[in-house]
Structures are given as C-alpha cells and as structure tokens.
Amino acid sequence: ETGVTQTPRHLVMGMTNKKSLKCEQHLGHNAMYWYKQSAKKPLELMFVYNFKEQTENNSVPSRFSPECPNSSHLFLHLHTLQPEDSALYLCASSQDSFNQPQHFGDGTRLSIL
Amino acid sequence: SQQGEEDPQALSIQEGENATMNCSYKTSINNLQWYRQNSGRGLVHLILIRSNEREKHSGRLRVTLDTSKKSSSLLITASRAADTASYFCATDGETSGSRLTFGEGTQLTVNP
C-alpha cells in the first residue's frame, strides 16, 4: 500500500470515447503528478500540480485534460485519444514539488482500440 | 538532452550475488533518486542522494554519487529473488524546477 490509489487499473476505450482516470492520495502531500510510461521509453512527465495549481504542462496534447479539485485528488480526462496513447498512466505525489521523493500509484493500463 | 541513463539495460544474476547498476546524467543536479518498479506496479522510491553527498546506505542498498563524472551507482548486496524488478534513476536538474527526469531503467532478474 503506497498511499496513492489509482482507478481504474485497466481501461480499454475507442478513439471516440470520453473517460477519466482518477488518483487519490492519503499522504497529506501538496504536489501531484501525472506520468505516461510506454514500453522501452523513459517515464514522461505530463502534468504537475502544487497546492492544487497546475505548475507544469509538459507539452501534452489537449486530448488529455487534468483536473485537481483538491490536494488529495487528481483526474485525467481523456477524449478522442489515438492508438499511440496506449500506455501505463501513473499518478504520483510528493510533500511538495521540489527535490522530494515521489510516491506512485500502481497505474492505469490504457488501451486504445 | 536526456538525463539519467542506466547501464546495463538488463542484468541477470543468481540469488546471493551482488547487483550493480549505473546511471549517468548530463547536466548539474540537485538530487539523484533511485526507484524500483515491480512488473505491473508503480514505482517505489528507494534512496535520495543529494549533490553534496558521495555515498548513502539503506539496508542492502548502497548508492554512490560522483558529480565530477556525472554518474551514480546502485549496489544491491546479497540479492534475493524478490529483488527482481526494473530499477530507475531520476534526476532533478538545477534548471529543471520540479521536474524529475527518469532513465529507461535496468531490468534486474535474480534467479533462485
């Protein structure tokens, strides 16, 4: 139990569907992150939220839309995805956004048909 | 340029042996972290070493940092089958702000 819970664990969707990934952390952290992990590629940072404010958007396509309603919850809204978006999406949190160990959830395995 | 490149890409050893993984990076850093990822799971933080530290221990793990060579190594002593996982180094460069940059990882297999 890492203190970071992601749902769903697996998701299969068509390119025209709209779905959302959810992340919840029970660690009292102030910073939350979305990462994309594709086979044979380094982990790619997508978004960073610090105290509920988005502090970084790593040139992510607009078909990915993050939402952080409070410092414990993070969502990633998905729409009109492409086959190359199939990957493991990992959520992480840290005490604050600088120089701190990050705690990861077990990810959502996303497959785009 | 990419930070945190691990070497080797894959390592297979017998239980009880030591495993050494290396990480090289390109720009100045504040900290370097090592993470482990078991198959189908998220990453787990192992050790953080600051740029002014040279060595750090945690149980069977020993991390070294050589800022002059821009490299770090992770040593796992007396390995166990349960150590089988991918190991990643991650750096936060002086100019990268909150961003951690991960390498592609070393896949360690410990055979019983």
mmCIF file with all atom_site columns, C-alpha atoms in Angstrom:
data_model
loop_
_atom_site.group_PDB
_atom_site.id
_atom_site.type_symbol
_atom_site.label_atom_id
_atom_site.label_alt_id
_atom_site.label_comp_id
_atom_site.label_asym_id
_atom_site.label_entity_id
_atom_site.label_seq_id
_atom_site.pdbx_PDB_ins_code
_atom_site.Cartn_x
_atom_site.Cartn_y
_atom_site.Cartn_z
_atom_site.occupancy
_atom_site.B_iso_or_equiv
_atom_site.pdbx_formal_charge
_atom_site.auth_seq_id
_atom_site.auth_comp_id
_atom_site.auth_asym_id
_atom_site.auth_atom_id
_atom_site.pdbx_PDB_model_num
ATOM 1   C CA . GLU A 1 1   ? 0.000   0.000   0.000   1.00 0.00 ? 1   GLU A CA 1
ATOM 2   C CA . THR A 1 2   ? 1.716   3.148   -1.222  1.00 0.00 ? 2   THR A CA 1
ATOM 3   C CA . GLY A 1 3   ? -0.906  5.653   -0.084  1.00 0.00 ? 3   GLY A CA 1
ATOM 4   C CA . VAL A 1 4   ? -1.679  6.567   -3.699  1.00 0.00 ? 4   VAL A CA 1
ATOM 5   C CA . THR A 1 5   ? -4.681  4.832   -5.273  1.00 0.00 ? 5   THR A CA 1
ATOM 6   C CA . GLN A 1 6   ? -5.482  4.881   -8.964  1.00 0.00 ? 6   GLN A CA 1
ATOM 7   C CA . THR A 1 7   ? -8.693  3.761   -10.627 1.00 0.00 ? 7   THR A CA 1
ATOM 8   C CA . PRO A 1 8   ? -9.435  2.029   -12.847 1.00 0.00 ? 8   PRO A CA 1
ATOM 9   C CA . ARG A 1 9   ? -6.439  -0.317  -13.063 1.00 0.00 ? 9   ARG A CA 1
ATOM 10  C CA . HIS A 1 10  ? -7.271  -1.234  -16.652 1.00 0.00 ? 10  HIS A CA 1
ATOM 11  C CA . LEU A 1 11  ? -9.191  0.683   -19.293 1.00 0.00 ? 11  LEU A CA 1
ATOM 12  C CA . VAL A 1 12  ? -9.996  -0.155  -22.898 1.00 0.00 ? 12  VAL A CA 1
ATOM 13  C CA . MET A 1 13  ? -11.595 2.558   -24.956 1.00 0.00 ? 13  MET A CA 1
ATOM 14  C CA . GLY A 1 14  ? -12.305 3.510   -28.505 1.00 0.00 ? 14  GLY A CA 1
ATOM 15  C CA . MET A 1 15  ? -10.848 6.596   -30.081 1.00 0.00 ? 15  MET A CA 1
ATOM 16  C CA . THR A 1 16  ? -14.126 8.487   -29.854 1.00 0.00 ? 16  THR A CA 1
ATOM 17  C CA . ASN A 1 17  ? -14.858 7.687   -26.211 1.00 0.00 ? 17  ASN A CA 1
ATOM 18  C CA . LYS A 1 18  ? -14.506 10.011  -23.234 1.00 0.00 ? 18  LYS A CA 1
ATOM 19  C CA . LYS A 1 19  ? -13.213 8.579   -19.982 1.00 0.00 ? 19  LYS A CA 1
ATOM 20  C CA . SER A 1 20  ? -11.463 9.775   -16.845 1.00 0.00 ? 20  SER A CA 1
ATOM 21  C CA . LEU A 1 21  ? -8.648  8.393   -14.731 1.00 0.00 ? 21  LEU A CA 1
ATOM 22  C CA . LYS A 1 22  ? -8.737  9.025   -11.015 1.00 0.00 ? 22  LYS A CA 1
ATOM 23  C CA . CYS A 1 23  ? -5.967  9.329   -8.474  1.00 0.00 ? 23  CYS A CA 1
ATOM 24  C CA . GLU A 1 24  ? -6.298  9.785   -4.723  1.00 0.00 ? 24  GLU A CA 1
ATOM 25  C CA . GLN A 1 25  ? -3.509  10.182  -2.200  1.00 0.00 ? 25  GLN A CA 1
ATOM 26  C CA . HIS A 1 26  ? -3.802  9.690   1.551   1.00 0.00 ? 26  HIS A CA 1
ATOM 27  C CA . LEU A 1 27  ? -0.385  11.042  2.468   1.00 0.00 ? 27  LEU A CA 1
ATOM 28  C CA . GLY A 1 28  ? -1.172  14.701  3.060   1.00 0.00 ? 28  GLY A CA 1
ATOM 29  C CA . HIS A 1 29  ? 1.083   15.703  0.175   1.00 0.00 ? 29  HIS A CA 1
ATOM 30  C CA . ASN A 1 30  ? 0.787   19.016  -1.629  1.00 0.00 ? 30  ASN A CA 1
ATOM 31  C CA . ALA A 1 31  ? 2.107   18.073  -5.057  1.00 0.00 ? 31  ALA A CA 1
ATOM 32  C CA . MET A 1 32  ? 0.623   15.576  -7.510  1.00 0.00 ? 32  MET A CA 1
ATOM 33  C CA . TYR A 1 33  ? 1.834   14.376  -10.904 1.00 0.00 ? 33  TYR A CA 1
ATOM 34  C CA . TRP A 1 34  ? 0.676   12.510  -13.999 1.00 0.00 ? 34  TRP A CA 1
ATOM 35  C CA . TYR A 1 35  ? 3.231   10.414  -15.890 1.00 0.00 ? 35  TYR A CA 1
ATOM 36  C CA . LYS A 1 36  ? 2.988   8.323   -19.046 1.00 0.00 ? 36  LYS A CA 1
ATOM 37  C CA . GLN A 1 37  ? 5.013   5.103   -19.225 1.00 0.00 ? 37  GLN A CA 1
ATOM 38  C CA . SER A 1 38  ? 5.354   3.491   -22.645 1.00 0.00 ? 38  SER A CA 1
ATOM 39  C CA . ALA A 1 39  ? 7.307   0.368   -23.480 1.00 0.00 ? 39  ALA A CA 1
ATOM 40  C CA . LYS A 1 40  ? 11.031  0.951   -23.968 1.00 0.00 ? 40  LYS A CA 1
ATOM 41  C CA . LYS A 1 41  ? 10.737  4.682   -23.219 1.00 0.00 ? 41  LYS A CA 1
ATOM 42  C CA . PRO A 1 42  ? 11.655  6.687   -20.142 1.00 0.00 ? 42  PRO A CA 1
ATOM 43  C CA . LEU A 1 43  ? 8.856   7.830   -17.888 1.00 0.00 ? 43  LEU A CA 1
ATOM 44  C CA . GLU A 1 44  ? 7.345   11.022  -19.345 1.00 0.00 ? 44  GLU A CA 1
ATOM 45  C CA . LEU A 1 45  ? 6.079   13.752  -17.048 1.00 0.00 ? 45  LEU A CA 1
ATOM 46  C CA . MET A 1 46  ? 2.729   15.101  -18.239 1.00 0.00 ? 46  MET A CA 1
ATOM 47  C CA . PHE A 1 47  ? 1.384   17.460  -15.581 1.00 0.00 ? 47  PHE A CA 1
ATOM 48  C CA . VAL A 1 48  ? 2.358   18.802  -12.170 1.00 0.00 ? 48  VAL A CA 1
ATOM 49  C CA . TYR A 1 49  ? 0.008   20.290  -9.579  1.00 0.00 ? 49  TYR A CA 1
ATOM 50  C CA . ASN A 1 50  ? 1.295   22.051  -6.494  1.00 0.00 ? 50  ASN A CA 1
ATOM 51  C CA . PHE A 1 51  ? -1.259  23.157  -3.892  1.00 0.00 ? 51  PHE A CA 1
ATOM 52  C CA . LYS A 1 52  ? -3.995  22.452  -6.481  1.00 0.00 ? 52  LYS A CA 1
ATOM 53  C CA . GLU A 1 53  ? -2.445  24.807  -9.021  1.00 0.00 ? 53  GLU A CA 1
ATOM 54  C CA . GLN A 1 54  ? -1.050  23.463  -12.264 1.00 0.00 ? 54  GLN A CA 1
ATOM 55  C CA . THR A 1 55  ? 2.600   24.373  -12.329 1.00 0.00 ? 55  THR A CA 1
ATOM 56  C CA . GLU A 1 56  ? 3.730   22.374  -15.316 1.00 0.00 ? 56  GLU A CA 1
ATOM 57  C CA . ASN A 1 57  ? 2.263   21.117  -18.556 1.00 0.00 ? 57  ASN A CA 1
ATOM 58  C CA . ASN A 1 58  ? 4.889   19.210  -20.464 1.00 0.00 ? 58  ASN A CA 1
ATOM 59  C CA . SER A 1 59  ? 3.554   19.978  -23.969 1.00 0.00 ? 59  SER A CA 1
ATOM 60  C CA . VAL A 1 60  ? 0.790   17.423  -23.602 1.00 0.00 ? 60  VAL A CA 1
ATOM 61  C CA . PRO A 1 61  ? -1.857  17.265  -26.376 1.00 0.00 ? 61  PRO A CA 1
ATOM 62  C CA . SER A 1 62  ? -5.175  18.852  -25.486 1.00 0.00 ? 62  SER A CA 1
ATOM 63  C CA . ARG A 1 63  ? -6.942  15.483  -25.714 1.00 0.00 ? 63  ARG A CA 1
ATOM 64  C CA . PHE A 1 64  ? -5.548  14.991  -22.191 1.00 0.00 ? 64  PHE A CA 1
ATOM 65  C CA . SER A 1 65  ? -7.134  17.348  -19.668 1.00 0.00 ? 65  SER A CA 1
ATOM 66  C CA . PRO A 1 66  ? -6.087  17.288  -15.994 1.00 0.00 ? 66  PRO A CA 1
ATOM 67  C CA . GLU A 1 67  ? -8.204  18.387  -13.063 1.00 0.00 ? 67  GLU A CA 1
ATOM 68  C CA . CYS A 1 68  ? -7.168  18.832  -9.446  1.00 0.00 ? 68  CYS A CA 1
ATOM 69  C CA . PRO A 1 69  ? -10.175 19.748  -7.281  1.00 0.00 ? 69  PRO A CA 1
ATOM 70  C CA . ASN A 1 70  ? -8.187  19.484  -4.036  1.00 0.00 ? 70  ASN A CA 1
ATOM 71  C CA . SER A 1 71  ? -4.727  18.427  -2.968  1.00 0.00 ? 71  SER A CA 1
ATOM 72  C CA . SER A 1 72  ? -5.843  14.820  -2.409  1.00 0.00 ? 72  SER A CA 1
ATOM 73  C CA . HIS A 1 73  ? -7.474  14.135  -5.767  1.00 0.00 ? 73  HIS A CA 1
ATOM 74  C CA . LEU A 1 74  ? -6.251  14.289  -9.331  1.00 0.00 ? 74  LEU A CA 1
ATOM 75  C CA . PHE A 1 75  ? -8.089  13.386  -12.509 1.00 0.00 ? 75  PHE A CA 1
ATOM 76  C CA . LEU A 1 76  ? -7.008  12.918  -16.091 1.00 0.00 ? 76  LEU A CA 1
ATOM 77  C CA . HIS A 1 77  ? -9.863  13.390  -18.552 1.00 0.00 ? 77  HIS A CA 1
ATOM 78  C CA . LEU A 1 78  ? -9.399  11.637  -21.861 1.00 0.00 ? 78  LEU A CA 1
ATOM 79  C CA . HIS A 1 79  ? -11.150 12.291  -25.168 1.00 0.00 ? 79  HIS A CA 1
ATOM 80  C CA . THR A 1 80  ? -10.515 11.467  -28.800 1.00 0.00 ? 80  THR A CA 1
ATOM 81  C CA . LEU A 1 81  ? -7.371  9.524   -27.998 1.00 0.00 ? 81  LEU A CA 1
ATOM 82  C CA . GLN A 1 82  ? -5.044  7.965   -30.547 1.00 0.00 ? 82  GLN A CA 1
ATOM 83  C CA . PRO A 1 83  ? -3.607  4.420   -30.621 1.00 0.00 ? 83  PRO A CA 1
ATOM 84  C CA . GLU A 1 84  ? -0.185  5.801   -29.618 1.00 0.00 ? 84  GLU A CA 1
ATOM 85  C CA . ASP A 1 85  ? -1.742  6.965   -26.347 1.00 0.00 ? 85  ASP A CA 1
ATOM 86  C CA . SER A 1 86  ? -1.937  3.353   -25.198 1.00 0.00 ? 86  SER A CA 1
ATOM 87  C CA . ALA A 1 87  ? 0.363   3.179   -22.179 1.00 0.00 ? 87  ALA A CA 1
ATOM 88  C CA . LEU A 1 88  ? 0.542   2.884   -18.412 1.00 0.00 ? 88  LEU A CA 1
ATOM 89  C CA . TYR A 1 89  ? -0.528  6.155   -16.780 1.00 0.00 ? 89  TYR A CA 1
ATOM 90  C CA . LEU A 1 90  ? 0.991   6.695   -13.370 1.00 0.00 ? 90  LEU A CA 1
ATOM 91  C CA . CYS A 1 91  ? -0.024  9.163   -10.714 1.00 0.00 ? 91  CYS A CA 1
ATOM 92  C CA . ALA A 1 92  ? 2.439   10.273  -8.045  1.00 0.00 ? 92  ALA A CA 1
ATOM 93  C CA . SER A 1 93  ? 2.516   12.637  -5.105  1.00 0.00 ? 93  SER A CA 1
ATOM 94  C CA . SER A 1 94  ? 5.201   14.300  -3.020  1.00 0.00 ? 94  SER A CA 1
ATOM 95  C CA . GLN A 1 95  ? 5.307   16.547  0.022   1.00 0.00 ? 95  GLN A CA 1
ATOM 96  C CA . ASP A 1 96  ? 5.952   19.497  -2.241  1.00 0.00 ? 96  ASP A CA 1
ATOM 97  C CA . SER A 1 97  ? 7.075   19.759  -5.813  1.00 0.00 ? 97  SER A CA 1
ATOM 98  C CA . PHE A 1 98  ? 10.784  20.182  -5.336  1.00 0.00 ? 98  PHE A CA 1
ATOM 99  C CA . ASN A 1 99  ? 13.504  17.693  -4.523  1.00 0.00 ? 99  ASN A CA 1
ATOM 100 C CA . GLN A 1 100 ? 11.243  15.250  -2.719  1.00 0.00 ? 100 GLN A CA 1
ATOM 101 C CA . PRO A 1 101 ? 10.728  11.514  -3.112  1.00 0.00 ? 101 PRO A CA 1
ATOM 102 C CA . GLN A 1 102 ? 7.623   10.736  -5.094  1.00 0.00 ? 102 GLN A CA 1
ATOM 103 C CA . HIS A 1 103 ? 5.065   8.120   -4.128  1.00 0.00 ? 103 HIS A CA 1
ATOM 104 C CA . PHE A 1 104 ? 3.434   6.349   -7.048  1.00 0.00 ? 104 PHE A CA 1
ATOM 105 C CA . GLY A 1 105 ? 0.161   4.583   -7.562  1.00 0.00 ? 105 GLY A CA 1
ATOM 106 C CA . ASP A 1 106 ? 0.036   1.304   -9.460  1.00 0.00 ? 106 ASP A CA 1
ATOM 107 C CA . GLY A 1 107 ? -1.179  2.995   -12.596 1.00 0.00 ? 107 GLY A CA 1
ATOM 108 C CA . THR A 1 108 ? -3.963  2.630   -15.125 1.00 0.00 ? 108 THR A CA 1
ATOM 109 C CA . ARG A 1 109 ? -3.159  0.428   -18.116 1.00 0.00 ? 109 ARG A CA 1
ATOM 110 C CA . LEU A 1 110 ? -4.879  2.180   -21.008 1.00 0.00 ? 110 LEU A CA 1
ATOM 111 C CA . SER A 1 111 ? -5.520  0.522   -24.349 1.00 0.00 ? 111 SER A CA 1
ATOM 112 C CA . ILE A 1 112 ? -6.944  2.483   -27.276 1.00 0.00 ? 112 ILE A CA 1
ATOM 113 C CA . LEU A 1 113 ? -8.726  0.454   -29.920 1.00 0.00 ? 113 LEU A CA 1
ATOM 114 C CA . SER B 2 1   ? 19.452  16.125  -23.625 1.00 0.00 ? 1   SER B CA 1
ATOM 115 C CA . GLN B 2 2   ? 18.227  13.164  -21.662 1.00 0.00 ? 2   GLN B CA 1
ATOM 116 C CA . GLN B 2 3   ? 19.180  12.833  -18.032 1.00 0.00 ? 3   GLN B CA 1
ATOM 117 C CA . GLY B 2 4   ? 19.521  9.595   -16.128 1.00 0.00 ? 4   GLY B CA 1
ATOM 118 C CA . GLU B 2 5   ? 20.631  6.835   -18.458 1.00 0.00 ? 5   GLU B CA 1
ATOM 119 C CA . GLU B 2 6   ? 21.009  3.479   -16.775 1.00 0.00 ? 6   GLU B CA 1
ATOM 120 C CA . ASP B 2 7   ? 23.518  0.808   -17.598 1.00 0.00 ? 7   ASP B CA 1
ATOM 121 C CA . PRO B 2 8   ? 23.214  -2.089  -18.182 1.00 0.00 ? 8   PRO B CA 1
ATOM 122 C CA . GLN B 2 9   ? 19.750  -2.308  -19.718 1.00 0.00 ? 9   GLN B CA 1
ATOM 123 C CA . ALA B 2 10  ? 19.362  -5.832  -18.359 1.00 0.00 ? 10  ALA B CA 1
ATOM 124 C CA . LEU B 2 11  ? 21.169  -7.803  -15.671 1.00 0.00 ? 11  LEU B CA 1
ATOM 125 C CA . SER B 2 12  ? 20.678  -11.437 -14.681 1.00 0.00 ? 12  SER B CA 1
ATOM 126 C CA . ILE B 2 13  ? 22.335  -12.852 -11.558 1.00 0.00 ? 13  ILE B CA 1
ATOM 127 C CA . GLN B 2 14  ? 21.997  -15.690 -9.074  1.00 0.00 ? 14  GLN B CA 1
ATOM 128 C CA . GLU B 2 15  ? 20.484  -15.280 -5.654  1.00 0.00 ? 15  GLU B CA 1
ATOM 129 C CA . GLY B 2 16  ? 23.101  -14.226 -3.132  1.00 0.00 ? 16  GLY B CA 1
ATOM 130 C CA . GLU B 2 17  ? 25.212  -12.334 -5.655  1.00 0.00 ? 17  GLU B CA 1
ATOM 131 C CA . ASN B 2 18  ? 25.604  -8.576  -5.687  1.00 0.00 ? 18  ASN B CA 1
ATOM 132 C CA . ALA B 2 19  ? 23.996  -6.441  -8.388  1.00 0.00 ? 19  ALA B CA 1
ATOM 133 C CA . THR B 2 20  ? 25.429  -3.138  -9.557  1.00 0.00 ? 20  THR B CA 1
ATOM 134 C CA . MET B 2 21  ? 23.554  -0.716  -11.758 1.00 0.00 ? 21  MET B CA 1
ATOM 135 C CA . ASN B 2 22  ? 24.913  2.547   -13.078 1.00 0.00 ? 22  ASN B CA 1
ATOM 136 C CA . CYS B 2 23  ? 23.337  5.841   -14.005 1.00 0.00 ? 23  CYS B CA 1
ATOM 137 C CA . SER B 2 24  ? 24.848  8.684   -15.989 1.00 0.00 ? 24  SER B CA 1
ATOM 138 C CA . TYR B 2 25  ? 23.439  12.141  -16.449 1.00 0.00 ? 25  TYR B CA 1
ATOM 139 C CA . LYS B 2 26  ? 24.361  15.199  -18.447 1.00 0.00 ? 26  LYS B CA 1
ATOM 140 C CA . THR B 2 27  ? 23.662  18.403  -16.528 1.00 0.00 ? 27  THR B CA 1
ATOM 141 C CA . SER B 2 28  ? 24.201  19.575  -12.956 1.00 0.00 ? 28  SER B CA 1
ATOM 142 C CA . ILE B 2 29  ? 21.755  18.192  -10.427 1.00 0.00 ? 29  ILE B CA 1
ATOM 143 C CA . ASN B 2 30  ? 20.316  18.955  -7.012  1.00 0.00 ? 30  ASN B CA 1
ATOM 144 C CA . ASN B 2 31  ? 19.497  15.358  -6.131  1.00 0.00 ? 31  ASN B CA 1
ATOM 145 C CA . LEU B 2 32  ? 19.503  11.912  -7.654  1.00 0.00 ? 32  LEU B CA 1
ATOM 146 C CA . GLN B 2 33  ? 16.941  9.313   -6.718  1.00 0.00 ? 33  GLN B CA 1
ATOM 147 C CA . TRP B 2 34  ? 16.654  5.590   -7.316  1.00 0.00 ? 34  TRP B CA 1
ATOM 148 C CA . TYR B 2 35  ? 13.317  3.835   -7.763  1.00 0.00 ? 35  TYR B CA 1
ATOM 149 C CA . ARG B 2 36  ? 12.230  0.227   -8.187  1.00 0.00 ? 36  ARG B CA 1
ATOM 150 C CA . GLN B 2 37  ? 9.280   -0.994  -10.250 1.00 0.00 ? 37  GLN B CA 1
ATOM 151 C CA . ASN B 2 38  ? 7.897   -4.483  -9.999  1.00 0.00 ? 38  ASN B CA 1
ATOM 152 C CA . SER B 2 39  ? 6.037   -5.808  -13.005 1.00 0.00 ? 39  SER B CA 1
ATOM 153 C CA . GLY B 2 40  ? 2.542   -4.337  -13.244 1.00 0.00 ? 40  GLY B CA 1
ATOM 154 C CA . ARG B 2 41  ? 3.078   -1.980  -10.311 1.00 0.00 ? 41  ARG B CA 1
ATOM 155 C CA . GLY B 2 42  ? 4.031   1.628   -9.736  1.00 0.00 ? 42  GLY B CA 1
ATOM 156 C CA . LEU B 2 43  ? 7.481   2.917   -8.885  1.00 0.00 ? 43  LEU B CA 1
ATOM 157 C CA . VAL B 2 44  ? 8.742   2.704   -5.330  1.00 0.00 ? 44  VAL B CA 1
ATOM 158 C CA . HIS B 2 45  ? 11.266  5.212   -4.013  1.00 0.00 ? 45  HIS B CA 1
ATOM 159 C CA . LEU B 2 46  ? 14.465  3.613   -2.709  1.00 0.00 ? 46  LEU B CA 1
ATOM 160 C CA . ILE B 2 47  ? 17.042  6.295   -1.940  1.00 0.00 ? 47  ILE B CA 1
ATOM 161 C CA . LEU B 2 48  ? 17.616  10.009  -2.499  1.00 0.00 ? 48  LEU B CA 1
ATOM 162 C CA . ILE B 2 49  ? 21.194  11.255  -2.568  1.00 0.00 ? 49  ILE B CA 1
ATOM 163 C CA . ARG B 2 50  ? 21.957  14.956  -2.595  1.00 0.00 ? 50  ARG B CA 1
ATOM 164 C CA . SER B 2 51  ? 24.579  16.504  -4.828  1.00 0.00 ? 51  SER B CA 1
ATOM 165 C CA . ASN B 2 52  ? 26.856  17.201  -1.851  1.00 0.00 ? 52  ASN B CA 1
ATOM 166 C CA . GLU B 2 53  ? 26.750  13.571  -0.691  1.00 0.00 ? 53  GLU B CA 1
ATOM 167 C CA . ARG B 2 54  ? 29.022  10.837  -2.000  1.00 0.00 ? 54  ARG B CA 1
ATOM 168 C CA . GLU B 2 55  ? 27.533  7.682   -0.558  1.00 0.00 ? 55  GLU B CA 1
ATOM 169 C CA . LYS B 2 56  ? 24.356  6.560   1.120   1.00 0.00 ? 56  LYS B CA 1
ATOM 170 C CA . HIS B 2 57  ? 23.178  3.249   2.566   1.00 0.00 ? 57  HIS B CA 1
ATOM 171 C CA . SER B 2 58  ? 19.770  1.772   3.211   1.00 0.00 ? 58  SER B CA 1
ATOM 172 C CA . GLY B 2 59  ? 19.669  -1.852  4.302   1.00 0.00 ? 59  GLY B CA 1
ATOM 173 C CA . ARG B 2 60  ? 21.171  -3.926  1.485   1.00 0.00 ? 60  ARG B CA 1
ATOM 174 C CA . LEU B 2 61  ? 21.294  -0.903  -0.826  1.00 0.00 ? 61  LEU B CA 1
ATOM 175 C CA . ARG B 2 62  ? 24.328  1.293   -1.341  1.00 0.00 ? 62  ARG B CA 1
ATOM 176 C CA . VAL B 2 63  ? 24.245  4.325   -3.607  1.00 0.00 ? 63  VAL B CA 1
ATOM 177 C CA . THR B 2 64  ? 27.257  6.338   -4.671  1.00 0.00 ? 64  THR B CA 1
ATOM 178 C CA . LEU B 2 65  ? 27.336  9.655   -6.467  1.00 0.00 ? 65  LEU B CA 1
ATOM 179 C CA . ASP B 2 66  ? 30.261  11.123  -8.392  1.00 0.00 ? 66  ASP B CA 1
ATOM 180 C CA . THR B 2 67  ? 29.300  14.601  -9.541  1.00 0.00 ? 67  THR B CA 1
ATOM 181 C CA . SER B 2 68  ? 32.621  15.088  -11.340 1.00 0.00 ? 68  SER B CA 1
ATOM 182 C CA . LYS B 2 69  ? 31.785  12.139  -13.580 1.00 0.00 ? 69  LYS B CA 1
ATOM 183 C CA . LYS B 2 70  ? 28.044  12.829  -13.521 1.00 0.00 ? 70  LYS B CA 1
ATOM 184 C CA . SER B 2 71  ? 27.337  9.270   -12.529 1.00 0.00 ? 71  SER B CA 1
ATOM 185 C CA . SER B 2 72  ? 25.754  7.213   -9.779  1.00 0.00 ? 72  SER B CA 1
ATOM 186 C CA . SER B 2 73  ? 25.664  3.553   -8.952  1.00 0.00 ? 73  SER B CA 1
ATOM 187 C CA . LEU B 2 74  ? 23.193  1.390   -7.060  1.00 0.00 ? 74  LEU B CA 1
ATOM 188 C CA . LEU B 2 75  ? 24.564  -1.720  -5.385  1.00 0.00 ? 75  LEU B CA 1
ATOM 189 C CA . ILE B 2 76  ? 22.236  -4.389  -4.063  1.00 0.00 ? 76  ILE B CA 1
ATOM 190 C CA . THR B 2 77  ? 24.098  -6.832  -1.859  1.00 0.00 ? 77  THR B CA 1
ATOM 191 C CA . ALA B 2 78  ? 23.121  -10.460 -1.205  1.00 0.00 ? 78  ALA B CA 1
ATOM 192 C CA . SER B 2 79  ? 20.360  -10.287 -3.796  1.00 0.00 ? 79  SER B CA 1
ATOM 193 C CA . ARG B 2 80  ? 17.096  -12.170 -3.438  1.00 0.00 ? 80  ARG B CA 1
ATOM 194 C CA . ALA B 2 81  ? 14.563  -13.364 -5.987  1.00 0.00 ? 81  ALA B CA 1
ATOM 195 C CA . ALA B 2 82  ? 12.227  -10.664 -4.651  1.00 0.00 ? 82  ALA B CA 1
ATOM 196 C CA . ASP B 2 83  ? 14.700  -8.025  -5.875  1.00 0.00 ? 83  ASP B CA 1
ATOM 197 C CA . THR B 2 84  ? 13.705  -8.900  -9.445  1.00 0.00 ? 84  THR B CA 1
ATOM 198 C CA . ALA B 2 85  ? 12.371  -5.618  -10.853 1.00 0.00 ? 85  ALA B CA 1
ATOM 199 C CA . SER B 2 86  ? 13.239  -2.633  -13.019 1.00 0.00 ? 86  SER B CA 1
ATOM 200 C CA . TYR B 2 87  ? 15.420  -0.003  -11.396 1.00 0.00 ? 87  TYR B CA 1
ATOM 201 C CA . PHE B 2 88  ? 15.365  3.637   -12.446 1.00 0.00 ? 88  PHE B CA 1
ATOM 202 C CA . CYS B 2 89  ? 17.450  6.627   -11.573 1.00 0.00 ? 89  CYS B CA 1
ATOM 203 C CA . ALA B 2 90  ? 15.860  10.069  -11.648 1.00 0.00 ? 90  ALA B CA 1
ATOM 204 C CA . THR B 2 91  ? 17.470  13.456  -11.500 1.00 0.00 ? 91  THR B CA 1
ATOM 205 C CA . ASP B 2 92  ? 16.193  16.924  -10.813 1.00 0.00 ? 92  ASP B CA 1
ATOM 206 C CA . GLY B 2 93  ? 18.496  19.280  -12.584 1.00 0.00 ? 93  GLY B CA 1
ATOM 207 C CA . GLU B 2 94  ? 19.347  22.688  -11.224 1.00 0.00 ? 94  GLU B CA 1
ATOM 208 C CA . THR B 2 95  ? 17.350  24.260  -14.023 1.00 0.00 ? 95  THR B CA 1
ATOM 209 C CA . SER B 2 96  ? 14.519  21.736  -14.336 1.00 0.00 ? 96  SER B CA 1
ATOM 210 C CA . GLY B 2 97  ? 12.484  23.011  -11.406 1.00 0.00 ? 97  GLY B CA 1
ATOM 211 C CA . SER B 2 98  ? 10.031  20.459  -10.165 1.00 0.00 ? 98  SER B CA 1
ATOM 212 C CA . ARG B 2 99  ? 10.662  18.030  -12.967 1.00 0.00 ? 99  ARG B CA 1
ATOM 213 C CA . LEU B 2 100 ? 12.203  14.629  -12.271 1.00 0.00 ? 100 LEU B CA 1
ATOM 214 C CA . THR B 2 101 ? 13.805  13.120  -15.353 1.00 0.00 ? 101 THR B CA 1
ATOM 215 C CA . PHE B 2 102 ? 13.887  9.324   -15.414 1.00 0.00 ? 102 PHE B CA 1
ATOM 216 C CA . GLY B 2 103 ? 16.138  6.974   -17.316 1.00 0.00 ? 103 GLY B CA 1
ATOM 217 C CA . GLU B 2 104 ? 14.961  3.935   -19.225 1.00 0.00 ? 104 GLU B CA 1
ATOM 218 C CA . GLY B 2 105 ? 15.829  1.619   -16.373 1.00 0.00 ? 105 GLY B CA 1
ATOM 219 C CA . THR B 2 106 ? 17.770  -1.561  -15.722 1.00 0.00 ? 106 THR B CA 1
ATOM 220 C CA . GLN B 2 107 ? 15.803  -4.809  -15.688 1.00 0.00 ? 107 GLN B CA 1
ATOM 221 C CA . LEU B 2 108 ? 17.264  -6.950  -12.915 1.00 0.00 ? 108 LEU B CA 1
ATOM 222 C CA . THR B 2 109 ? 16.479  -10.650 -12.769 1.00 0.00 ? 109 THR B CA 1
ATOM 223 C CA . VAL B 2 110 ? 17.595  -12.591 -9.713  1.00 0.00 ? 110 VAL B CA 1
ATOM 224 C CA . ASN B 2 111 ? 17.438  -16.329 -10.300 1.00 0.00 ? 111 ASN B CA 1
ATOM 225 C CA . PRO B 2 112 ? 16.682  -18.587 -7.326  1.00 0.00 ? 112 PRO B CA 1
#
